[in-house]
Short mmCIF file of C-alpha atoms in Angstrom, two decimals:
data_model
loop_
_atom_site.label_atom_id
_atom_site.label_comp_id
_atom_site.label_asym_id
_atom_site.label_seq_id
_atom_site.Cartn_x
_atom_site.Cartn_y
_atom_site.Cartn_z
CA MET A 22 106.64 -135.00 3.25
CA ALA A 23 102.84 -133.79 1.88
CA ALA A 24 103.30 -130.41 0.18
CA ARG A 25 102.27 -127.92 2.62
CA ARG A 26 98.18 -127.56 2.55
CA ARG A 27 98.14 -123.66 1.47
CA ILE A 28 94.56 -121.73 1.93
CA GLY A 29 93.94 -118.45 0.96
CA LEU A 30 91.75 -115.30 2.50
CA VAL A 31 90.01 -112.60 1.07
CA GLY A 32 88.15 -110.03 3.22
CA GLY A 33 85.36 -107.54 2.68
CA THR A 34 82.19 -105.97 3.18
CA PHE A 35 81.25 -107.33 0.00
CA ASP A 36 78.81 -104.67 -0.40
CA PRO A 37 78.26 -105.62 -3.23
CA PRO A 38 80.34 -108.26 -4.09
CA HIS A 39 81.57 -107.88 -7.39
CA VAL A 40 83.98 -108.87 -10.42
CA GLY A 41 86.84 -106.89 -8.79
CA HIS A 42 86.28 -109.24 -6.04
CA LEU A 43 86.89 -113.12 -7.63
CA ALA A 44 89.41 -111.28 -9.72
CA LEU A 45 91.29 -110.78 -7.00
CA ALA A 46 90.53 -113.96 -5.18
CA ARG A 47 91.94 -115.65 -8.88
CA ALA A 48 94.76 -114.18 -9.68
CA ALA A 49 95.94 -114.77 -5.78
CA ARG A 50 94.81 -118.28 -5.88
CA ASP A 51 97.54 -118.74 -9.24
CA ALA A 52 99.73 -116.44 -8.07
CA TRP A 53 100.54 -118.39 -5.26
CA SER A 54 99.20 -122.22 -5.75
CA LEU A 55 96.69 -121.63 -2.97
CA ASP A 56 94.82 -124.98 -2.60
CA GLU A 57 91.71 -122.87 -1.78
CA VAL A 58 90.46 -119.20 -1.82
CA ARG A 59 87.90 -118.25 1.24
CA LEU A 60 85.98 -114.82 0.74
CA VAL A 61 85.04 -114.07 3.85
CA PRO A 62 82.42 -110.91 4.48
CA THR A 63 82.58 -108.98 7.05
CA GLY A 64 79.81 -108.56 9.91
CA ARG A 65 80.52 -105.51 11.51
CA SER A 66 83.44 -103.68 10.80
CA TRP A 67 84.70 -101.68 13.50
CA GLN A 68 86.69 -99.36 10.87
CA LYS A 69 83.83 -98.60 8.59
CA ALA A 70 80.56 -96.76 8.42
CA ASP A 71 77.20 -99.28 8.88
CA ALA A 72 77.40 -101.60 5.15
CA GLY A 73 74.84 -100.27 2.50
CA ALA A 74 73.41 -104.03 3.13
CA SER A 75 72.97 -106.37 5.84
CA SER A 76 75.34 -108.71 6.80
CA ALA A 77 72.80 -111.51 6.52
CA GLN A 78 72.07 -110.32 2.91
CA ARG A 79 76.27 -109.07 2.15
CA LEU A 80 76.71 -113.30 2.80
CA ALA A 81 73.83 -114.47 0.34
CA MET A 82 75.36 -112.15 -2.43
CA THR A 83 79.29 -113.23 -1.92
CA ARG A 84 77.87 -116.85 -2.12
CA LEU A 85 75.21 -115.93 -5.15
CA ALA A 86 78.94 -114.60 -6.58
CA LEU A 87 80.09 -117.96 -6.78
CA ASP A 88 76.86 -119.70 -8.56
CA GLY A 89 77.72 -121.16 -11.38
CA VAL A 90 81.88 -120.97 -10.24
CA ASP A 91 83.43 -124.50 -11.05
CA ALA A 92 84.08 -126.23 -7.97
CA SER A 93 87.76 -126.86 -9.90
CA GLU A 94 88.25 -122.68 -9.31
CA ARG A 95 88.79 -123.43 -5.15
CA LEU A 96 86.82 -120.62 -4.38
CA VAL A 97 84.66 -120.50 -1.77
CA VAL A 98 82.95 -118.52 1.14
CA ASP A 99 83.54 -118.26 5.06
CA ASP A 100 80.69 -116.67 7.00
CA ARG A 101 82.51 -116.99 10.45
CA GLU A 102 82.79 -113.13 10.70
CA VAL A 103 79.18 -113.13 10.01
CA ARG A 104 78.30 -115.32 12.40
CA ARG A 105 80.40 -113.94 14.97
CA ASP A 106 78.81 -112.00 17.96
CA GLY A 107 80.57 -107.32 18.10
CA PRO A 108 82.58 -105.74 15.77
CA THR A 109 84.82 -107.90 12.48
CA TYR A 110 88.87 -107.92 14.12
CA THR A 111 91.06 -109.98 11.39
CA VAL A 112 92.84 -110.98 13.88
CA GLU A 113 90.48 -113.19 15.63
CA THR A 114 89.49 -114.89 12.51
CA LEU A 115 92.60 -116.17 11.63
CA ARG A 116 93.50 -117.83 14.99
CA GLU A 117 90.44 -118.79 14.54
CA LEU A 118 91.17 -120.94 11.67
CA ARG A 119 94.43 -121.63 13.17
CA ALA A 120 92.63 -123.30 16.49
CA GLU A 121 90.96 -125.41 13.57
CA LEU A 122 93.59 -126.19 10.91
CA GLY A 123 96.63 -126.82 13.22
CA ALA A 124 99.76 -125.02 13.29
CA GLU A 125 101.52 -126.93 9.80
CA PRO A 126 98.49 -124.60 6.96
CA MET A 127 100.09 -121.87 5.76
CA LEU A 128 96.97 -119.24 5.78
CA VAL A 129 97.65 -116.26 3.37
CA LEU A 130 95.68 -112.89 4.00
CA VAL A 131 95.06 -111.30 0.14
CA LEU A 132 94.75 -107.30 0.69
CA GLY A 133 94.47 -104.93 -1.94
CA SER A 134 97.38 -102.15 -1.69
CA ASP A 135 94.54 -99.82 0.13
CA GLN A 136 94.04 -102.59 2.97
CA LEU A 137 98.02 -102.38 3.20
CA ARG A 138 98.08 -98.64 3.27
CA ASN A 139 96.21 -99.07 6.48
CA LEU A 140 97.40 -101.97 8.08
CA HIS A 141 99.12 -100.16 10.54
CA THR A 142 95.46 -99.11 11.93
CA TRP A 143 94.37 -102.61 12.39
CA HIS A 144 93.38 -104.53 15.58
CA ARG A 145 96.65 -105.45 17.05
CA TRP A 146 98.02 -105.52 13.69
CA ARG A 147 101.31 -106.86 14.57
CA GLU A 148 100.00 -110.40 15.20
CA LEU A 149 98.71 -111.02 11.95
CA PHE A 150 102.24 -112.15 11.05
CA GLY A 151 102.65 -114.65 13.81
CA LEU A 152 99.69 -115.91 12.15
CA ALA A 153 99.59 -115.82 8.12
CA HIS A 154 101.79 -114.55 5.41
CA LEU A 155 100.74 -111.34 3.99
CA VAL A 156 100.47 -110.72 -0.06
CA ALA A 157 99.36 -107.87 -1.47
CA THR A 158 98.41 -106.74 -5.52
CA GLN A 159 97.95 -102.73 -6.55
CA ARG A 160 93.63 -101.68 -5.98
CA GLU A 161 91.99 -98.54 -7.10
CA ARG A 162 95.18 -97.16 -8.07
CA VAL A 163 96.08 -96.76 -4.68
CA ALA A 164 100.19 -96.97 -4.91
CA LEU A 165 102.30 -99.43 -3.30
CA ASP A 166 104.76 -97.17 -2.72
CA ASP A 167 105.67 -94.44 0.50
CA LEU A 168 103.54 -97.13 2.78
CA PRO A 169 103.19 -95.29 6.16
CA ALA A 170 106.13 -96.73 8.56
CA GLU A 171 104.84 -98.80 10.50
CA VAL A 172 104.48 -100.50 7.60
CA GLU A 173 107.30 -100.10 5.65
CA ALA A 174 109.58 -101.33 9.30
CA GLU A 175 107.68 -104.50 8.86
CA LEU A 176 108.35 -104.81 4.95
CA ALA A 177 111.87 -104.18 4.94
CA ALA A 178 111.97 -107.09 7.75
CA ARG A 179 109.32 -109.85 6.28
CA GLY A 180 109.35 -108.47 2.87
CA ALA A 181 110.20 -111.88 0.00
CA ASP A 182 109.57 -111.82 -3.63
CA ALA A 183 108.01 -115.79 -2.85
CA LEU A 184 106.85 -117.30 0.39
CA PRO A 185 109.41 -119.56 1.82
CA ASP A 186 107.25 -123.08 2.73
CA ALA A 187 106.29 -121.50 6.41
CA PRO A 188 102.75 -121.21 8.30
CA ALA A 189 103.07 -117.55 8.07
CA GLY A 190 105.31 -114.62 8.40
CA THR A 191 106.64 -112.93 5.17
CA ILE A 192 105.06 -109.75 3.23
CA ALA A 193 104.58 -110.11 -0.63
CA PHE A 194 103.63 -108.66 -3.54
CA PHE A 195 101.88 -109.51 -6.91
CA ARG A 196 99.97 -108.74 -9.86
CA MET A 197 97.02 -108.92 -11.06
CA PRO A 198 95.39 -107.27 -14.18
CA PRO A 199 93.38 -104.07 -13.70
CA VAL A 200 89.01 -104.54 -12.89
CA ALA A 201 87.79 -101.06 -13.42
CA VAL A 202 85.23 -101.73 -11.05
CA SER A 203 85.02 -100.26 -7.37
CA ALA A 204 82.19 -100.59 -4.71
CA THR A 205 81.41 -96.96 -4.39
CA ALA A 206 80.63 -96.61 -7.77
CA LEU A 207 78.82 -99.91 -8.49
CA ARG A 208 76.50 -98.74 -5.00
CA ALA A 209 76.30 -95.26 -7.07
CA GLN A 210 74.62 -96.41 -10.01
CA LEU A 211 72.42 -99.24 -8.27
CA ALA A 212 71.31 -96.33 -5.89
CA ARG A 213 69.62 -94.71 -9.40
CA GLY A 214 68.28 -98.20 -10.22
CA GLU A 215 70.83 -98.47 -13.12
CA ARG A 216 71.47 -102.50 -13.43
CA PRO A 217 75.66 -102.75 -14.23
CA ALA A 218 75.58 -105.81 -16.02
CA GLY A 219 79.44 -106.67 -15.98
CA LEU A 220 80.06 -105.97 -13.10
CA SER A 221 78.42 -108.18 -10.43
CA PRO A 222 77.78 -111.74 -11.66
CA PRO A 223 74.24 -111.72 -13.04
CA ALA A 224 72.97 -113.91 -9.70
CA VAL A 225 74.00 -111.03 -7.41
CA LEU A 226 72.41 -108.46 -9.53
CA ASP A 227 69.02 -110.65 -9.39
CA TYR A 228 68.81 -110.47 -5.77
CA ILE A 229 69.75 -107.15 -5.52
CA GLU A 230 66.88 -106.14 -7.72
CA THR A 231 64.49 -108.01 -5.64
CA ASN A 232 65.12 -106.84 -2.12
CA GLY A 233 65.25 -103.67 -3.10
CA LEU A 234 69.38 -102.47 -2.16
CA TYR A 235 70.74 -99.48 -2.26
CA ARG A 236 68.07 -97.44 -3.48
CA ARG A 237 67.02 -95.70 -0.32
CA LEU A 238 71.35 -94.44 -0.90
CA GLN A 239 69.20 -91.80 -2.93
CA GLY A 240 66.49 -91.54 -1.11
CA THR A 241 64.47 -94.20 -3.55
#
């Protein structure tokens, strides 16, 4: 029997994409032997205020973030949420992927601890477990313990040390090296006119400079 295909999904505003996003994707790929990891920029997030860059600009930067990344790394960009009209809901993205890929592939939704902590506030969040596995790692000092009761209940029912040979339904945890970068701090540096080399790929920083992004955050 052929091995079940494993597809990871890393969603976010990518405003802008930075080395932490790439580190997260690579860590999840290696931890769970993923055949592919898709970076999925949100279109219009229903939970966040307007992004500092437009959806088209964030998509362009996410693509640029993978410039120079070898195809063997199996990191790609999925633009479906930017193309979708209206608010972005993860459950709809997973349903679309299931319709396209069928019932057999394993979908692995990669979360930071901040996203896991807020999971119970997501639109139709319990439906996610019928569509994908959820894997989480600690991010930006947000702890993975003392989670909200609703999330703890799902963890008690679905938590596992490894992903089973199944398309969906499990919550698991993985470790990644700490990466000292956050989008909020990065935007503040960019707003001051700094070029934080090493925090975003050079092609992304070039795009930001060329398009004058984030400077308006400081009224410039």
